[in-house]
Amino acid sequence: MSIPNIELNDGHSIPQLGFGVFQIHPRETAQAVSEALEVGYRHIDTAEMYGNEREVGEAIRDSGLDRAEVYVTSKLNNGFHRPDDAREAFDRTLAELGFDYVDLFLIHWPLPTLYDGDFVSTWRTLEEFNQHGSARSIGLSNFQVAHMERLAAETDTVPAANQIELHPYFLNEEVRSYNEAHGIATEAWSPLAQGEVLDDPVITAIAERVGRTPAQVVLRWHIQRGNVVFPKSVTRERIRENFEVFDFDLAPGDIEDINGLDKGESGRIGPNPDRFAYVPS
Ligand code: NAD
């Protein structure tokens, strides 16, 4: 099955479907990533915060694939927004992965209540990584519209992507449509709401009618709306199932019905980025 690429605003492109490794224990990560690569995934989403960059790098090297064949994203951890700290953290990410570049590097959270509200100098530091070629593309994660407006006013580089919580219970439409209007790719994290949406009667009814699983229906909904997704699983059958979403279509009415499940703010499963201030010790 071939995975479509989404063109980014900087001339690079990203496979629309990838494999996420949040909450996969480092001991299980190499195995899970190896299985994903065997199934055909060519895009892995990790982060310094997940503690498993090393195992991601190992699995990619052990696969025998060329580095250039696998798209790798990592993210700047929350404790390292100051420029010097960000440079060190980025070097650590490359060393852990064992690569001399990442395809995409993101600021994991804006942390507007920390660092005197300064995420602008952090973004300028990512611009350096991009200019050096060690981050082929740079982007954001969990940035709200006001945060992106500030970057647009004060810096030169339009982010290539913004990775945000987005699933049928939380469409996050204000941020998604800002991304779209400004040529910023939307990456949907927790695309399955960590499994919460999979027994929703609207989803299960569509799944039954089209002869697919609820997870495949939800992932297909994301794909048809243009989101980049990287569902997480450590179960081989599910890793495969989540990959098989390019040989069927949902009807426009099905897409509308799933859109209708949006619960607004109360549908969030993760923290609100305007208030989130967690820094790992
Ligand atoms: P997800 O929505 O991908 O859900 C994963 C869970 O859904 C699994 O643990 C499993 O319980 C269930 N599941 C997966 N496939 C299934 C299937 N086929 N059938 C039934 N159940 C299934 O949640 P996630 O891991 O939180 O998000 C995916 C990725 O997004 C992460 O691994 C990470 O890469 C990224 N992420 C980023 C941020 C951020 O702040 N940038 C936050 C959370 C997640």
PDB file of N, CA, C and O and ligand atoms in Angstrom, residues 19-23 45-46 50 75 108-109 141-142 163 188-195 198 213 215 230-233 238 241-242, ligand 1:
ATOM      1  N   PHE A  19       3.920   6.388  12.429  1.00  0.00           N
ATOM      2  CA  PHE A  19       3.793   5.550  13.627  1.00  0.00           C
ATOM      3  C   PHE A  19       4.274   6.371  14.820  1.00  0.00           C
ATOM      4  O   PHE A  19       5.399   6.874  14.818  1.00  0.00           O
ATOM      5  N   GLY A  20       3.406   6.516  15.840  1.00  0.00           N
ATOM      6  CA  GLY A  20       3.746   7.306  17.027  1.00  0.00           C
ATOM      7  C   GLY A  20       4.227   6.413  18.153  1.00  0.00           C
ATOM      8  O   GLY A  20       3.716   5.301  18.339  1.00  0.00           O
ATOM      9  N   VAL A  21       5.195   6.908  18.927  1.00  0.00           N
ATOM     10  CA  VAL A  21       5.788   6.056  19.968  1.00  0.00           C
ATOM     11  C   VAL A  21       5.648   6.638  21.381  1.00  0.00           C
ATOM     12  O   VAL A  21       6.350   6.227  22.293  1.00  0.00           O
ATOM     13  N   PHE A  22       4.703   7.574  21.556  1.00  0.00           N
ATOM     14  CA  PHE A  22       4.414   8.096  22.902  1.00  0.00           C
ATOM     15  C   PHE A  22       3.902   6.951  23.777  1.00  0.00           C
ATOM     16  O   PHE A  22       3.076   6.151  23.334  1.00  0.00           O
ATOM     17  N   GLN A  23       4.412   6.882  25.009  1.00  0.00           N
ATOM     18  CA  GLN A  23       3.988   5.862  25.980  1.00  0.00           C
ATOM     19  C   GLN A  23       4.349   4.442  25.554  1.00  0.00           C
ATOM     20  O   GLN A  23       3.743   3.481  26.031  1.00  0.00           O
ATOM     21  N   ASP A  45       7.163   9.152  14.670  1.00  0.00           N
ATOM     22  CA  ASP A  45       7.019  10.370  15.474  1.00  0.00           C
ATOM     23  C   ASP A  45       7.450  10.086  16.912  1.00  0.00           C
ATOM     24  O   ASP A  45       6.801   9.330  17.628  1.00  0.00           O
ATOM     25  N   THR A  46       8.591  10.697  17.322  1.00  0.00           N
ATOM     26  CA  THR A  46       9.072  10.514  18.687  1.00  0.00           C
ATOM     27  C   THR A  46       9.310  11.887  19.307  1.00  0.00           C
ATOM     28  O   THR A  46       8.936  12.920  18.742  1.00  0.00           O
ATOM     29  N   TYR A  50       9.581  11.411  25.334  1.00  0.00           N
ATOM     30  CA  TYR A  50       9.116  10.022  25.358  1.00  0.00           C
ATOM     31  C   TYR A  50      10.197   9.056  25.860  1.00  0.00           C
ATOM     32  O   TYR A  50       9.907   7.904  26.173  1.00  0.00           O
ATOM     33  N   LYS A  75      11.094  16.212  19.029  1.00  0.00           N
ATOM     34  CA  LYS A  75      10.554  17.473  19.595  1.00  0.00           C
ATOM     35  C   LYS A  75      11.416  17.957  20.741  1.00  0.00           C
ATOM     36  O   LYS A  75      11.965  17.159  21.510  1.00  0.00           O
ATOM     37  N   HIS A 108       7.812  21.235  21.429  1.00  0.00           N
ATOM     38  CA  HIS A 108       6.770  20.304  21.879  1.00  0.00           C
ATOM     39  C   HIS A 108       5.546  21.031  22.453  1.00  0.00           C
ATOM     40  O   HIS A 108       4.406  20.663  22.172  1.00  0.00           O
ATOM     41  N   TRP A 109       5.784  22.052  23.281  1.00  0.00           N
ATOM     42  CA  TRP A 109       4.681  22.829  23.876  1.00  0.00           C
ATOM     43  C   TRP A 109       5.079  24.298  23.908  1.00  0.00           C
ATOM     44  O   TRP A 109       6.254  24.613  24.151  1.00  0.00           O
ATOM     45  N   SER A 141       4.281  22.331  18.046  1.00  0.00           N
ATOM     46  CA  SER A 141       3.297  21.388  18.540  1.00  0.00           C
ATOM     47  C   SER A 141       2.522  22.078  19.651  1.00  0.00           C
ATOM     48  O   SER A 141       3.122  22.761  20.496  1.00  0.00           O
ATOM     49  N   ASN A 142       1.238  21.931  19.611  1.00  0.00           N
ATOM     50  CA  ASN A 142       0.352  22.473  20.645  1.00  0.00           C
ATOM     51  C   ASN A 142       0.315  24.007  20.655  1.00  0.00           C
ATOM     52  O   ASN A 142      -0.016  24.605  21.675  1.00  0.00           O
ATOM     53  N   GLN A 163       1.581  20.311  15.290  1.00  0.00           N
ATOM     54  CA  GLN A 163       1.046  19.015  15.740  1.00  0.00           C
ATOM     55  C   GLN A 163       0.139  19.278  16.943  1.00  0.00           C
ATOM     56  O   GLN A 163       0.610  19.740  17.985  1.00  0.00           O
ATOM     57  N   ALA A 188      -2.287  15.505  13.520  1.00  0.00           N
ATOM     58  CA  ALA A 188      -3.304  15.231  14.543  1.00  0.00           C
ATOM     59  C   ALA A 188      -2.754  14.245  15.560  1.00  0.00           C
ATOM     60  O   ALA A 188      -2.551  13.076  15.233  1.00  0.00           O
ATOM     61  N   TRP A 189      -2.501  14.723  16.787  1.00  0.00           N
ATOM     62  CA  TRP A 189      -2.026  13.758  17.804  1.00  0.00           C
ATOM     63  C   TRP A 189      -3.182  13.128  18.554  1.00  0.00           C
ATOM     64  O   TRP A 189      -4.269  13.685  18.596  1.00  0.00           O
ATOM     65  N   SER A 190      -2.915  11.932  19.083  1.00  0.00           N
ATOM     66  CA  SER A 190      -3.986  11.092  19.626  1.00  0.00           C
ATOM     67  C   SER A 190      -5.144  11.007  18.632  1.00  0.00           C
ATOM     68  O   SER A 190      -6.298  11.316  18.964  1.00  0.00           O
ATOM     69  N   PRO A 191      -4.849  10.569  17.403  1.00  0.00           N
ATOM     70  CA  PRO A 191      -5.894  10.583  16.353  1.00  0.00           C
ATOM     71  C   PRO A 191      -7.079   9.697  16.701  1.00  0.00           C
ATOM     72  O   PRO A 191      -8.181   9.930  16.201  1.00  0.00           O
ATOM     73  N   LEU A 192      -6.845   8.675  17.556  1.00  0.00           N
ATOM     74  CA  LEU A 192      -7.947   7.785  17.962  1.00  0.00           C
ATOM     75  C   LEU A 192      -8.465   8.171  19.348  1.00  0.00           C
ATOM     76  O   LEU A 192      -9.202   7.399  19.971  1.00  0.00           O
ATOM     77  N   ALA A 193      -8.061   9.347  19.833  1.00  0.00           N
ATOM     78  CA  ALA A 193      -8.399   9.762  21.213  1.00  0.00           C
ATOM     79  C   ALA A 193      -7.973   8.658  22.193  1.00  0.00           C
ATOM     80  O   ALA A 193      -8.674   8.353  23.150  1.00  0.00           O
ATOM     81  N   GLN A 194      -6.819   8.078  21.914  1.00  0.00           N
ATOM     82  CA  GLN A 194      -6.267   6.976  22.722  1.00  0.00           C
ATOM     83  C   GLN A 194      -7.285   5.840  22.877  1.00  0.00           C
ATOM     84  O   GLN A 194      -7.326   5.164  23.903  1.00  0.00           O
ATOM     85  N   GLY A 195      -8.092   5.641  21.862  1.00  0.00           N
ATOM     86  CA  GLY A 195      -9.037   4.522  21.849  1.00  0.00           C
ATOM     87  C   GLY A 195     -10.446   4.926  22.281  1.00  0.00           C
ATOM     88  O   GLY A 195     -11.408   4.186  22.069  1.00  0.00           O
ATOM     89  N   LEU A 198     -13.479   4.738  19.809  1.00  0.00           N
ATOM     90  CA  LEU A 198     -13.658   3.539  18.978  1.00  0.00           C
ATOM     91  C   LEU A 198     -14.942   2.782  19.251  1.00  0.00           C
ATOM     92  O   LEU A 198     -15.352   1.963  18.442  1.00  0.00           O
ATOM     93  N   THR A 213     -12.732  -1.684  10.460  1.00  0.00           N
ATOM     94  CA  THR A 213     -12.758  -1.553  11.915  1.00  0.00           C
ATOM     95  C   THR A 213     -12.989  -0.079  12.283  1.00  0.00           C
ATOM     96  O   THR A 213     -12.707   0.825  11.481  1.00  0.00           O
ATOM     97  N   ALA A 215     -11.181   1.782  14.172  1.00  0.00           N
ATOM     98  CA  ALA A 215      -9.912   2.529  14.076  1.00  0.00           C
ATOM     99  C   ALA A 215      -9.641   2.927  12.622  1.00  0.00           C
ATOM    100  O   ALA A 215      -9.207   4.056  12.343  1.00  0.00           O
ATOM    101  N   PHE A 230      -0.311   9.629  13.100  1.00  0.00           N
ATOM    102  CA  PHE A 230       0.664   8.578  13.473  1.00  0.00           C
ATOM    103  C   PHE A 230       0.125   7.852  14.692  1.00  0.00           C
ATOM    104  O   PHE A 230       0.538   8.083  15.830  1.00  0.00           O
ATOM    105  N   PRO A 231      -0.870   6.956  14.458  1.00  0.00           N
ATOM    106  CA  PRO A 231      -1.453   6.212  15.574  1.00  0.00           C
ATOM    107  C   PRO A 231      -0.392   5.342  16.245  1.00  0.00           C
ATOM    108  O   PRO A 231       0.559   4.912  15.608  1.00  0.00           O
ATOM    109  N   LYS A 232      -0.596   5.125  17.528  1.00  0.00           N
ATOM    110  CA  LYS A 232       0.346   4.308  18.311  1.00  0.00           C
ATOM    111  C   LYS A 232      -0.298   2.971  18.653  1.00  0.00           C
ATOM    112  O   LYS A 232      -1.487   2.908  18.995  1.00  0.00           O
ATOM    113  N   SER A 233       0.479   1.905  18.546  1.00  0.00           N
ATOM    114  CA  SER A 233       0.058   0.600  19.057  1.00  0.00           C
ATOM    115  C   SER A 233       1.309  -0.244  19.248  1.00  0.00           C
ATOM    116  O   SER A 233       2.294  -0.048  18.544  1.00  0.00           O
ATOM    117  N   ARG A 238      -2.778  -4.618  15.197  1.00  0.00           N
ATOM    118  CA  ARG A 238      -3.295  -3.238  15.152  1.00  0.00           C
ATOM    119  C   ARG A 238      -2.368  -2.328  14.351  1.00  0.00           C
ATOM    120  O   ARG A 238      -2.835  -1.428  13.652  1.00  0.00           O
ATOM    121  N   GLU A 241      -3.389  -3.103  10.937  1.00  0.00           N
ATOM    122  CA  GLU A 241      -4.756  -2.599  10.684  1.00  0.00           C
ATOM    123  C   GLU A 241      -4.736  -1.071  10.469  1.00  0.00           C
ATOM    124  O   GLU A 241      -5.385  -0.558   9.545  1.00  0.00           O
ATOM    125  N   ASN A 242      -3.957  -0.387  11.289  1.00  0.00           N
ATOM    126  CA  ASN A 242      -3.927   1.085  11.208  1.00  0.00           C
ATOM    127  C   ASN A 242      -3.252   1.578   9.931  1.00  0.00           C
ATOM    128  O   ASN A 242      -3.415   2.734   9.545  1.00  0.00           O
TER     129      ASN A 242
HETATM  130  P1  NAD B   1      -3.739   7.240  19.739  1.00  0.00           P
HETATM  131  O1  NAD B   1      -4.953   8.053  19.476  1.00  0.00           O
HETATM  132  O2  NAD B   1      -2.830   6.892  18.619  1.00  0.00           O
HETATM  133  O3  NAD B   1      -4.236   5.956  20.493  1.00  0.00           O
HETATM  134  C1  NAD B   1      -3.380   4.911  20.833  1.00  0.00           C
HETATM  135  C2  NAD B   1      -4.161   3.866  21.629  1.00  0.00           C
HETATM  136  O4  NAD B   1      -5.323   3.496  20.898  1.00  0.00           O
HETATM  137  C3  NAD B   1      -3.358   2.575  21.804  1.00  0.00           C
HETATM  138  O5  NAD B   1      -2.613   2.627  23.007  1.00  0.00           O
HETATM  139  C4  NAD B   1      -4.440   1.537  21.871  1.00  0.00           C
HETATM  140  O6  NAD B   1      -4.960   1.479  23.179  1.00  0.00           O
HETATM  141  C5  NAD B   1      -5.515   2.090  20.963  1.00  0.00           C
HETATM  142  N1  NAD B   1      -5.431   1.555  19.585  1.00  0.00           N
HETATM  143  C6  NAD B   1      -4.501   1.835  18.629  1.00  0.00           C
HETATM  144  N2  NAD B   1      -4.795   1.203  17.486  1.00  0.00           N
HETATM  145  C7  NAD B   1      -5.932   0.509  17.722  1.00  0.00           C
HETATM  146  C8  NAD B   1      -6.722  -0.344  16.934  1.00  0.00           C
HETATM  147  N3  NAD B   1      -6.433  -0.593  15.651  1.00  0.00           N
HETATM  148  N4  NAD B   1      -7.823  -0.895  17.502  1.00  0.00           N
HETATM  149  C9  NAD B   1      -8.161  -0.645  18.780  1.00  0.00           C
HETATM  150  N5  NAD B   1      -7.445   0.163  19.591  1.00  0.00           N
HETATM  151  C10 NAD B   1      -6.337   0.729  19.057  1.00  0.00           C
HETATM  152  O7  NAD B   1      -2.934   7.980  20.927  1.00  0.00           O
HETATM  153  P2  NAD B   1      -1.473   8.551  21.190  1.00  0.00           P
HETATM  154  O8  NAD B   1      -0.453   7.497  21.272  1.00  0.00           O
HETATM  155  O9  NAD B   1      -1.658   9.465  22.349  1.00  0.00           O
HETATM  156  O10 NAD B   1      -1.191   9.459  19.917  1.00  0.00           O
HETATM  157  C11 NAD B   1      -0.479   9.015  18.775  1.00  0.00           C
HETATM  158  C12 NAD B   1       0.843   9.709  18.667  1.00  0.00           C
HETATM  159  O11 NAD B   1       0.673  11.137  18.679  1.00  0.00           O
HETATM  160  C13 NAD B   1       1.789   9.467  19.848  1.00  0.00           C
HETATM  161  O12 NAD B   1       2.361   8.190  19.847  1.00  0.00           O
HETATM  162  C14 NAD B   1       2.758  10.591  19.660  1.00  0.00           C
HETATM  163  O13 NAD B   1       3.676  10.267  18.608  1.00  0.00           O
HETATM  164  C15 NAD B   1       1.828  11.737  19.244  1.00  0.00           C
HETATM  165  N6  NAD B   1       1.431  12.588  20.391  1.00  0.00           N
HETATM  166  C16 NAD B   1       1.926  13.854  20.442  1.00  0.00           C
HETATM  167  C17 NAD B   1       1.592  14.705  21.480  1.00  0.00           C
HETATM  168  C18 NAD B   1       2.124  16.098  21.491  1.00  0.00           C
HETATM  169  O14 NAD B   1       1.969  16.809  22.500  1.00  0.00           O
HETATM  170  N7  NAD B   1       2.754  16.557  20.438  1.00  0.00           N
HETATM  171  C19 NAD B   1       0.742  14.255  22.513  1.00  0.00           C
HETATM  172  C20 NAD B   1       0.250  12.960  22.435  1.00  0.00           C
HETATM  173  C21 NAD B   1       0.582  12.138  21.360  1.00  0.00           C
END
